[in-house]
Amino acid sequence: MNKRVVITGLGVVAPNGVGLPEFTHAIKNGVSGIRHDAQLQELQFSCQIAGQPQISDELKLEYFTELELRGFNSTGILYGVIAGIEAWKNAGLPIENNDNPDWDSGTIFGSGTSGIDKFRESIYKIDELQVRRLGSTVVAQTMNSGVSAYLGGKLGLGNQVTTNSSACATGTEAILMAYDRIQSGQAKRILSGSTGDSGPYIWGGFDALRVCSSNYNDNTEQGSRPMSASASGFVPGSGAGALVIEDLETALERGATIYAEILGGNVNSGGQRGNGSMTAPNSIAVQRCITSAIYNSGISANDIDAINGHLTATTKDSLEIENWTKALGRSGTDFPYINSLKSMTGHCLSAAGSIESIAAVLQLHEGFVFGNTNCEDLHPEINALIDPLKVPLKTLNISPSIIAKASFGFGDVNACIIFKKFQK
């Protein structure tokens, strides 16, 4: 018999809040994490604003020793370890220094590009004939699975320890991979999530593609405008989100706080066929991903109270809304509430799915739907599809029961997950 799967721990490092209390306050109150970035200006980027978590040296020392921080230059691993350990502690789980690993617990923690600043530093040293001065942690900081390796070691995890990577769908996919492993009985709990590095060497390619916002360099907090008629591209962001995914029986046995239940989901690809390409979604695949997620979760489309969309503030936002209306068979006033966290954080790329999933789970657990900032001028194509009241501008104090979360990524890849308010 398949096991019920629940979420028992949350940890977050976001541009608008580091740690769960600060992040929860931010999303309820429309607090933006978008700031001017002097380095992007200096490097003459078109987009000179970004969403970057604010991490103090004191906070680093709570998670890493001084020795570990010597020569450490991987923001993605830093964010992932802070979020991951916060989620572990938030779940009420101990960190023990035993000889034996915890065979029942693992981590599936996604990443896009790991340690790109460390790569740059290493390339310069190699070119300057200083290969012997690279240090002993270059590989660990730059391998894609660096974040899961660091977390596995700090927590002594003995089950699956791995990293997935599927562009902007990475975080949502990681949660579904953890769900599958627990539902099939191969693990009791998985620390799941994703992380993304900060900085110009991650964001430069997107700036070159001209998909980033460049009209709001002097008006930073208004720069990220999902679903808005005046959106001019996405604001690059970074951070990490982590969730402890656990089987219900184990969670109840240890008296854990249960934030939400995962009913199911789906991942697929449009194969870069039809209207899909490396950078554009195949609409049929997006719709199939959503309908399959609903079917796999044992619910109907009418059961969905709210959607946490991908919605990046590009020209594809109205197409995403159209795909939701077709997949759900719901439009106008019948459409669920929909919001995009990116209005407050920017697009956190490989970290987006996990940070946004935490926002979705918090809405279920605490009973609210957060508002969309910078969306007073709803795009007319979206206005024609759904009632504008379904795109709240301020936080609504209502209690959603089921929220659908979706992420769509470069390479024409899709992930959709269904979260439910927990009931025994």
Short mmCIF file of C-alpha atoms in Angstrom, two decimals:
data_model
loop_
_atom_site.label_atom_id
_atom_site.label_comp_id
_atom_site.label_asym_id
_atom_site.label_seq_id
_atom_site.Cartn_x
_atom_site.Cartn_y
_atom_site.Cartn_z
CA MET A 1 0.00 0.00 0.00
CA ASN A 2 1.33 3.45 -0.87
CA LYS A 3 2.23 5.60 2.12
CA ARG A 4 0.80 9.05 2.76
CA VAL A 5 3.49 11.70 2.47
CA VAL A 6 3.66 14.88 4.53
CA ILE A 7 5.89 17.92 5.07
CA THR A 8 7.29 18.25 8.59
CA GLY A 9 10.07 20.85 8.24
CA LEU A 10 10.71 24.06 6.31
CA GLY A 11 13.84 26.15 5.78
CA VAL A 12 14.37 29.10 3.47
CA VAL A 13 17.03 31.51 2.28
CA ALA A 14 15.21 34.00 0.05
CA PRO A 15 15.95 37.50 -1.24
CA ASN A 16 13.11 38.87 0.92
CA GLY A 17 13.73 36.79 4.02
CA VAL A 18 16.41 34.51 5.46
CA GLY A 19 14.81 32.03 7.86
CA LEU A 20 11.19 30.99 8.13
CA PRO A 21 9.86 33.78 10.41
CA GLU A 22 11.31 36.60 8.28
CA PHE A 23 10.17 34.97 5.02
CA THR A 24 6.63 34.33 6.32
CA HIS A 25 6.33 37.97 7.40
CA ALA A 26 7.64 39.12 4.01
CA ILE A 27 5.17 37.18 1.87
CA LYS A 28 2.21 38.14 4.05
CA ASN A 29 3.13 41.83 3.88
CA GLY A 30 4.38 42.16 0.29
CA VAL A 31 8.00 42.81 1.30
CA SER A 32 10.32 42.91 -1.72
CA GLY A 33 13.82 41.47 -1.81
CA ILE A 34 14.76 43.20 -5.07
CA ARG A 35 17.71 45.58 -4.67
CA HIS A 36 20.09 47.56 -6.83
CA ASP A 37 23.24 45.52 -7.61
CA ALA A 38 26.37 47.66 -7.93
CA GLN A 39 28.32 44.84 -9.56
CA LEU A 40 25.75 44.45 -12.34
CA GLN A 41 25.90 48.19 -12.96
CA GLU A 42 29.69 48.14 -13.03
CA LEU A 43 29.62 45.28 -15.54
CA GLN A 44 27.14 47.23 -17.71
CA PHE A 45 24.28 44.75 -17.50
CA SER A 46 20.98 45.91 -18.98
CA CYS A 47 19.29 44.69 -15.79
CA GLN A 48 21.03 46.18 -12.75
CA ILE A 49 18.70 44.90 -10.04
CA ALA A 50 18.54 41.45 -8.47
CA GLY A 51 17.10 39.36 -5.67
CA GLN A 52 19.98 38.17 -3.49
CA PRO A 53 19.66 36.85 0.08
CA GLN A 54 21.38 38.93 2.75
CA ILE A 55 23.76 36.62 4.66
CA SER A 56 25.93 37.99 7.46
CA ASP A 57 29.31 36.55 8.47
CA GLU A 58 27.80 35.76 11.86
CA LEU A 59 25.08 33.65 10.24
CA LYS A 60 27.64 31.72 8.17
CA LEU A 61 29.45 30.74 11.37
CA GLU A 62 26.26 29.16 12.72
CA TYR A 63 26.40 26.61 9.89
CA PHE A 64 30.08 26.33 8.91
CA THR A 65 33.31 26.24 10.92
CA GLU A 66 36.00 28.86 10.34
CA LEU A 67 38.11 26.13 8.72
CA GLU A 68 35.27 25.24 6.30
CA LEU A 69 34.85 28.89 5.38
CA ARG A 70 38.53 29.30 4.51
CA GLY A 71 38.63 29.48 0.72
CA PHE A 72 34.87 28.89 0.55
CA ASN A 73 33.26 30.68 -2.38
CA SER A 74 30.05 28.91 -3.38
CA THR A 75 26.91 30.91 -2.66
CA GLY A 76 24.60 28.09 -3.79
CA ILE A 77 26.06 25.61 -1.29
CA LEU A 78 25.99 28.29 1.42
CA TYR A 79 22.29 28.98 0.82
CA GLY A 80 21.42 25.28 0.52
CA VAL A 81 23.17 24.27 3.74
CA ILE A 82 21.54 27.10 5.74
CA ALA A 83 18.06 26.30 4.37
CA GLY A 84 18.55 22.54 4.70
CA ILE A 85 19.71 22.61 8.31
CA GLU A 86 16.96 25.08 9.24
CA ALA A 87 14.37 22.67 7.77
CA TRP A 88 15.93 19.72 9.63
CA LYS A 89 15.83 21.57 12.97
CA ASN A 90 12.36 22.94 12.19
CA ALA A 91 11.20 19.34 11.79
CA GLY A 92 12.44 18.62 15.33
CA LEU A 93 15.13 16.24 14.10
CA PRO A 94 18.46 15.90 15.93
CA ILE A 95 21.91 16.42 14.43
CA GLU A 96 23.98 13.62 15.91
CA ASN A 97 27.65 12.86 15.45
CA ASN A 98 27.26 9.08 15.49
CA ASP A 99 29.57 6.51 13.92
CA ASN A 100 26.66 5.12 11.90
CA PRO A 101 24.70 7.14 9.34
CA ASP A 102 20.95 7.57 9.53
CA TRP A 103 19.90 4.86 7.09
CA ASP A 104 16.27 6.00 7.01
CA SER A 105 17.01 9.61 5.96
CA GLY A 106 18.45 11.06 2.77
CA THR A 107 18.50 14.22 0.70
CA ILE A 108 17.45 15.05 -2.86
CA PHE A 109 18.60 18.63 -3.24
CA GLY A 110 18.65 20.26 -6.65
CA SER A 111 20.97 22.85 -8.12
CA GLY A 112 21.59 24.61 -11.43
CA THR A 113 25.24 25.56 -11.59
CA SER A 114 27.28 25.04 -8.44
CA GLY A 115 30.14 27.23 -7.23
CA ILE A 116 30.53 29.35 -10.35
CA ASP A 117 32.59 31.98 -8.47
CA LYS A 118 34.87 29.20 -7.23
CA PHE A 119 35.18 27.97 -10.82
CA ARG A 120 36.22 31.45 -11.95
CA GLU A 121 38.76 31.74 -9.14
CA SER A 122 40.16 28.29 -10.02
CA ILE A 123 40.40 29.03 -13.74
CA TYR A 124 42.48 32.14 -13.05
CA LYS A 125 44.81 30.20 -10.75
CA ILE A 126 45.25 27.41 -13.28
CA ASP A 127 45.98 29.90 -16.06
CA GLU A 128 48.54 31.56 -13.79
CA LEU A 129 50.28 28.16 -13.30
CA GLN A 130 49.12 27.93 -9.67
CA VAL A 131 47.26 24.63 -9.83
CA ARG A 132 48.82 23.48 -6.53
CA ARG A 133 47.29 26.46 -4.77
CA LEU A 134 43.70 25.54 -5.62
CA GLY A 135 42.99 24.09 -2.18
CA SER A 136 41.38 20.85 -1.13
CA THR A 137 37.70 21.84 -1.44
CA VAL A 138 37.52 23.02 -5.05
CA VAL A 139 35.89 19.80 -6.27
CA ALA A 140 33.34 19.70 -3.44
CA GLN A 141 32.42 23.35 -4.04
CA THR A 142 32.08 23.06 -7.81
CA MET A 143 30.54 19.63 -8.39
CA ASN A 144 26.85 19.83 -9.13
CA SER A 145 26.05 17.53 -6.19
CA GLY A 146 28.12 19.67 -3.81
CA VAL A 147 25.03 20.90 -1.95
CA SER A 148 23.66 17.41 -1.26
CA ALA A 149 27.16 16.17 -0.35
CA TYR A 150 27.61 18.94 2.22
CA LEU A 151 24.14 18.35 3.68
CA GLY A 152 24.64 14.57 3.71
CA GLY A 153 27.82 14.98 5.72
CA LYS A 154 26.55 17.58 8.17
CA LEU A 155 23.43 15.53 8.94
CA GLY A 156 24.93 12.01 8.63
CA LEU A 157 22.40 10.88 6.03
CA GLY A 158 22.60 7.23 4.99
CA ASN A 159 19.74 6.94 2.49
CA GLN A 160 19.86 8.41 -1.03
CA VAL A 161 22.04 11.54 -1.21
CA THR A 162 21.80 13.14 -4.67
CA THR A 163 21.26 16.30 -6.69
CA ASN A 164 18.80 16.78 -9.55
CA SER A 165 18.97 19.53 -12.15
CA SER A 166 16.13 20.58 -14.45
CA ALA A 167 16.53 24.34 -14.94
CA CYS A 168 13.72 26.33 -13.31
CA ALA A 169 11.70 23.15 -12.59
CA THR A 170 14.50 21.76 -10.37
CA GLY A 171 13.02 22.51 -6.94
CA THR A 172 9.51 21.26 -7.68
CA GLU A 173 10.96 18.14 -9.32
CA ALA A 174 13.17 17.47 -6.26
CA ILE A 175 10.12 17.46 -3.98
CA LEU A 176 8.33 15.03 -6.29
CA MET A 177 11.39 12.76 -6.39
CA ALA A 178 11.41 12.73 -2.58
CA TYR A 179 7.67 12.04 -2.56
CA ASP A 180 8.13 9.03 -4.86
CA ARG A 181 10.93 7.57 -2.74
CA ILE A 182 8.97 7.88 0.50
CA GLN A 183 5.66 6.73 -0.95
CA SER A 184 7.34 3.54 -2.20
CA GLY A 185 8.80 2.85 1.26
CA GLN A 186 12.47 3.28 0.31
CA ALA A 187 13.05 6.04 2.88
CA LYS A 188 11.30 7.38 5.97
CA ARG A 189 12.28 10.97 5.29
CA ILE A 190 14.05 12.99 2.64
CA LEU A 191 15.41 16.51 2.99
CA SER A 192 14.33 17.96 -0.32
CA GLY A 193 14.76 21.31 -2.01
CA SER A 194 16.98 23.26 -4.34
CA THR A 195 19.49 26.07 -4.42
CA GLY A 196 20.88 28.60 -6.87
CA ASP A 197 24.10 30.62 -6.95
CA SER A 198 24.13 34.42 -7.03
CA GLY A 199 26.03 36.77 -9.25
CA PRO A 200 26.84 38.02 -12.73
CA TYR A 201 28.29 34.75 -14.01
CA ILE A 202 24.93 33.03 -13.40
CA TRP A 203 22.78 35.92 -14.56
CA GLY A 204 24.81 37.19 -17.51
CA GLY A 205 23.45 34.70 -20.04
CA PHE A 206 19.88 35.73 -19.29
CA ASP A 207 20.80 39.40 -19.62
CA ALA A 208 22.31 38.60 -23.02
CA LEU A 209 19.06 36.85 -24.02
CA ARG A 210 17.24 40.11 -23.23
CA VAL A 211 14.70 38.36 -21.01
CA CYS A 212 15.58 40.40 -17.91
CA SER A 213 13.89 43.57 -16.69
CA SER A 214 15.82 46.73 -17.61
CA ASN A 215 13.18 49.45 -17.20
CA TYR A 216 13.27 49.66 -13.42
CA ASN A 217 16.94 50.04 -12.52
CA ASP A 218 16.10 53.22 -10.62
CA ASN A 219 12.89 51.84 -9.13
CA THR A 220 14.03 48.49 -7.83
CA GLU A 221 11.03 47.19 -5.90
CA GLN A 222 8.75 47.70 -8.89
CA GLY A 223 11.04 45.77 -11.24
CA SER A 224 9.51 42.30 -10.92
CA ARG A 225 6.00 42.46 -12.39
CA PRO A 226 4.44 39.03 -13.10
CA MET A 227 1.10 39.20 -14.96
CA SER A 228 1.44 42.99 -15.33
CA ALA A 229 0.84 44.88 -18.58
CA SER A 230 4.04 46.84 -17.86
CA ALA A 231 6.23 43.79 -17.18
CA SER A 232 9.52 44.02 -19.04
CA GLY A 233 11.19 40.70 -18.23
CA PHE A 234 12.26 38.85 -15.12
CA VAL A 235 14.51 40.08 -12.33
CA PRO A 236 17.27 37.53 -11.62
CA GLY A 237 17.31 36.05 -8.13
CA SER A 238 18.91 33.35 -6.01
CA GLY A 239 18.56 31.50 -2.72
CA ALA A 240 17.44 28.10 -1.48
CA GLY A 241 14.38 26.34 -0.11
CA ALA A 242 14.29 23.10 1.86
CA LEU A 243 11.48 20.82 3.01
CA VAL A 244 11.58 17.70 5.17
CA ILE A 245 9.35 15.19 3.38
CA GLU A 246 8.29 12.27 5.57
CA ASP A 247 5.88 9.35 5.63
CA LEU A 248 2.81 10.11 7.73
CA GLU A 249 3.23 7.13 10.07
CA THR A 250 6.78 8.13 11.04
CA ALA A 251 5.78 11.79 11.45
CA LEU A 252 2.87 10.92 13.76
CA GLU A 253 5.02 8.51 15.78
CA ARG A 254 7.44 11.25 16.71
CA GLY A 255 4.77 13.92 17.21
CA ALA A 256 6.03 16.14 14.39
CA THR A 257 4.34 19.35 13.27
CA ILE A 258 2.73 18.60 9.90
CA TYR A 259 2.67 21.62 7.58
CA ALA A 260 0.85 20.01 4.65
CA GLU A 261 0.31 16.77 2.79
CA ILE A 262 1.61 16.05 -0.71
CA LEU A 263 -1.17 14.42 -2.71
CA GLY A 264 0.86 13.81 -5.87
CA GLY A 265 2.16 15.50 -8.97
CA ASN A 266 3.73 15.04 -12.37
CA VAL A 267 6.85 15.88 -14.33
CA ASN A 268 7.08 15.81 -18.12
CA SER A 269 8.64 17.48 -21.15
CA GLY A 270 7.28 19.00 -24.32
CA GLY A 271 10.20 17.49 -26.24
CA GLN A 272 10.84 20.92 -27.82
CA ARG A 273 8.16 20.01 -30.35
CA GLY A 274 5.10 21.96 -31.47
CA ASN A 275 5.38 25.46 -30.00
CA GLY A 276 8.01 24.23 -27.52
CA SER A 277 11.72 25.04 -27.81
CA MET A 278 14.79 25.29 -25.59
CA THR A 279 13.36 28.50 -24.11
CA ALA A 280 9.60 28.30 -24.79
CA PRO A 281 7.03 25.87 -23.36
CA ASN A 282 5.04 23.38 -25.41
CA SER A 283 1.53 24.31 -24.27
CA ILE A 284 0.14 20.80 -24.75
CA ALA A 285 2.86 19.41 -22.47
CA VAL A 286 2.16 22.06 -19.82
CA GLN A 287 -1.55 21.22 -19.86
CA ARG A 288 -0.83 17.47 -19.72
CA CYS A 289 1.52 18.01 -16.76
CA ILE A 290 -1.20 19.84 -14.82
CA THR A 291 -4.00 17.38 -15.67
CA SER A 292 -1.77 14.37 -14.86
CA ALA A 293 -0.78 15.93 -11.52
CA ILE A 294 -4.47 16.35 -10.66
CA TYR A 295 -5.28 12.77 -11.72
CA ASN A 296 -2.31 11.33 -9.80
CA SER A 297 -3.45 13.22 -6.69
CA GLY A 298 -6.93 11.71 -6.75
CA ILE A 299 -8.72 15.07 -6.90
CA SER A 300 -10.67 17.01 -9.49
CA ALA A 301 -9.76 20.35 -11.04
CA ASN A 302 -12.62 21.97 -9.12
CA ASP A 303 -10.96 21.05 -5.80
CA ILE A 304 -8.07 23.48 -6.37
CA ASP A 305 -8.50 26.65 -4.29
CA ALA A 306 -5.32 28.46 -5.35
CA ILE A 307 -2.41 28.22 -7.76
CA ASN A 308 1.17 29.25 -7.12
CA GLY A 309 2.25 29.80 -10.70
CA HIS A 310 5.61 29.91 -12.44
CA LEU A 311 4.78 33.38 -13.85
CA THR A 312 8.11 35.07 -14.44
CA ALA A 313 7.06 38.55 -15.75
CA THR A 314 7.92 37.71 -19.36
CA THR A 315 5.71 37.60 -22.44
CA LYS A 316 4.80 33.98 -21.56
CA ASP A 317 2.72 34.88 -18.48
CA SER A 318 -0.55 35.19 -20.38
CA LEU A 319 0.17 31.89 -22.16
CA GLU A 320 0.67 30.22 -18.77
CA ILE A 321 -2.72 31.52 -17.58
CA GLU A 322 -4.31 30.27 -20.80
CA ASN A 323 -2.76 26.84 -20.22
CA TRP A 324 -4.14 26.75 -16.66
CA THR A 325 -7.64 27.66 -17.89
CA LYS A 326 -7.54 24.87 -20.49
CA ALA A 327 -6.05 22.26 -18.13
CA LEU A 328 -8.52 23.00 -15.33
CA GLY A 329 -11.53 23.74 -17.54
CA ARG A 330 -12.04 26.82 -15.35
CA SER A 331 -12.00 30.50 -16.29
CA GLY A 332 -13.54 33.85 -15.39
CA THR A 333 -14.94 33.94 -11.86
CA ASP A 334 -14.66 30.14 -11.60
CA PHE A 335 -10.85 30.27 -11.77
CA PRO A 336 -8.84 29.63 -8.54
CA TYR A 337 -6.86 32.42 -6.89
CA ILE A 338 -3.40 32.69 -8.46
CA ASN A 339 -0.19 34.33 -7.29
CA SER A 340 3.48 34.57 -8.17
CA LEU A 341 6.17 34.84 -5.50
CA LYS A 342 8.52 36.28 -8.12
CA SER A 343 6.88 39.69 -7.66
CA MET A 344 8.77 39.85 -4.32
CA THR A 345 11.88 37.71 -4.93
CA GLY A 346 12.59 37.88 -8.63
CA HIS A 347 13.18 34.62 -10.48
CA CYS A 348 15.42 32.46 -8.29
CA LEU A 349 16.07 30.06 -11.22
CA SER A 350 17.02 26.58 -9.94
CA ALA A 351 15.93 27.61 -6.40
CA ALA A 352 12.56 29.00 -7.53
CA GLY A 353 10.49 25.81 -7.27
CA SER A 354 11.51 25.00 -3.71
CA ILE A 355 11.25 28.57 -2.33
CA GLU A 356 7.84 28.96 -4.00
CA SER A 357 6.68 25.57 -2.72
CA ILE A 358 7.46 26.73 0.82
CA ALA A 359 5.31 29.82 0.15
CA ALA A 360 2.50 27.52 -1.04
CA VAL A 361 2.78 25.29 2.04
CA LEU A 362 2.82 28.28 4.42
CA GLN A 363 -0.43 29.52 2.85
CA LEU A 364 -2.11 26.18 3.61
CA HIS A 365 -0.67 25.89 7.12
CA GLU A 366 -1.43 29.44 8.25
CA GLY A 367 -4.57 30.11 6.19
CA PHE A 368 -3.90 32.94 3.74
CA VAL A 369 -3.27 33.69 0.06
CA PHE A 370 -0.47 36.21 -0.45
CA GLY A 371 -0.92 39.15 -2.79
CA ASN A 372 0.75 39.90 -6.09
CA THR A 373 2.77 43.10 -5.84
CA ASN A 374 3.28 45.28 -8.94
CA CYS A 375 0.20 43.89 -10.65
CA GLU A 376 -2.24 46.82 -10.43
CA ASP A 377 -2.23 46.89 -14.27
CA LEU A 378 -3.19 43.27 -14.99
CA HIS A 379 -2.23 42.28 -18.53
CA PRO A 380 -5.29 42.61 -20.82
CA GLU A 381 -4.78 39.09 -22.23
CA ILE A 382 -4.99 37.71 -18.68
CA ASN A 383 -7.95 39.96 -17.87
CA ALA A 384 -9.78 38.41 -20.82
CA LEU A 385 -9.25 34.89 -19.41
CA ILE A 386 -9.86 35.18 -15.66
CA ASP A 387 -11.61 37.52 -13.23
CA PRO A 388 -9.10 40.15 -12.01
CA LEU A 389 -10.25 39.48 -8.43
CA LYS A 390 -8.60 36.06 -8.77
CA VAL A 391 -5.24 37.88 -8.93
CA PRO A 392 -5.21 39.40 -5.43
CA LEU A 393 -3.03 42.49 -4.94
CA LYS A 394 -2.99 42.17 -1.14
CA THR A 395 -2.93 39.16 1.18
CA LEU A 396 -6.33 37.49 1.59
CA ASN A 397 -7.15 35.96 4.98
CA ILE A 398 -8.87 32.89 3.62
CA SER A 399 -8.06 29.25 4.28
CA PRO A 400 -7.23 27.35 1.10
CA SER A 401 -7.45 23.58 1.32
CA ILE A 402 -5.63 22.57 -1.89
CA ILE A 403 -2.92 24.50 -3.75
CA ALA A 404 -1.34 23.55 -7.07
CA LYS A 405 2.28 24.60 -7.59
CA ALA A 406 3.91 24.47 -11.02
CA SER A 407 7.35 25.23 -12.44
CA PHE A 408 8.38 25.30 -16.09
CA GLY A 409 12.01 25.39 -17.22
CA PHE A 410 14.43 25.82 -20.10
CA GLY A 411 14.65 22.63 -22.11
CA ASP A 412 10.82 22.52 -22.23
CA VAL A 413 10.53 20.72 -18.87
CA ASN A 414 7.54 20.91 -16.53
CA ALA A 415 6.67 19.96 -12.95
CA CYS A 416 3.39 20.32 -11.08
CA ILE A 417 2.70 19.31 -7.48
CA ILE A 418 -0.52 19.28 -5.42
CA PHE A 419 -0.35 20.28 -1.75
CA LYS A 420 -3.24 19.81 0.69
CA LYS A 421 -3.94 21.22 4.14
CA PHE A 422 -3.27 18.30 6.48
CA GLN A 423 -6.17 16.38 7.98
CA LYS A 424 -5.74 13.03 9.74
#
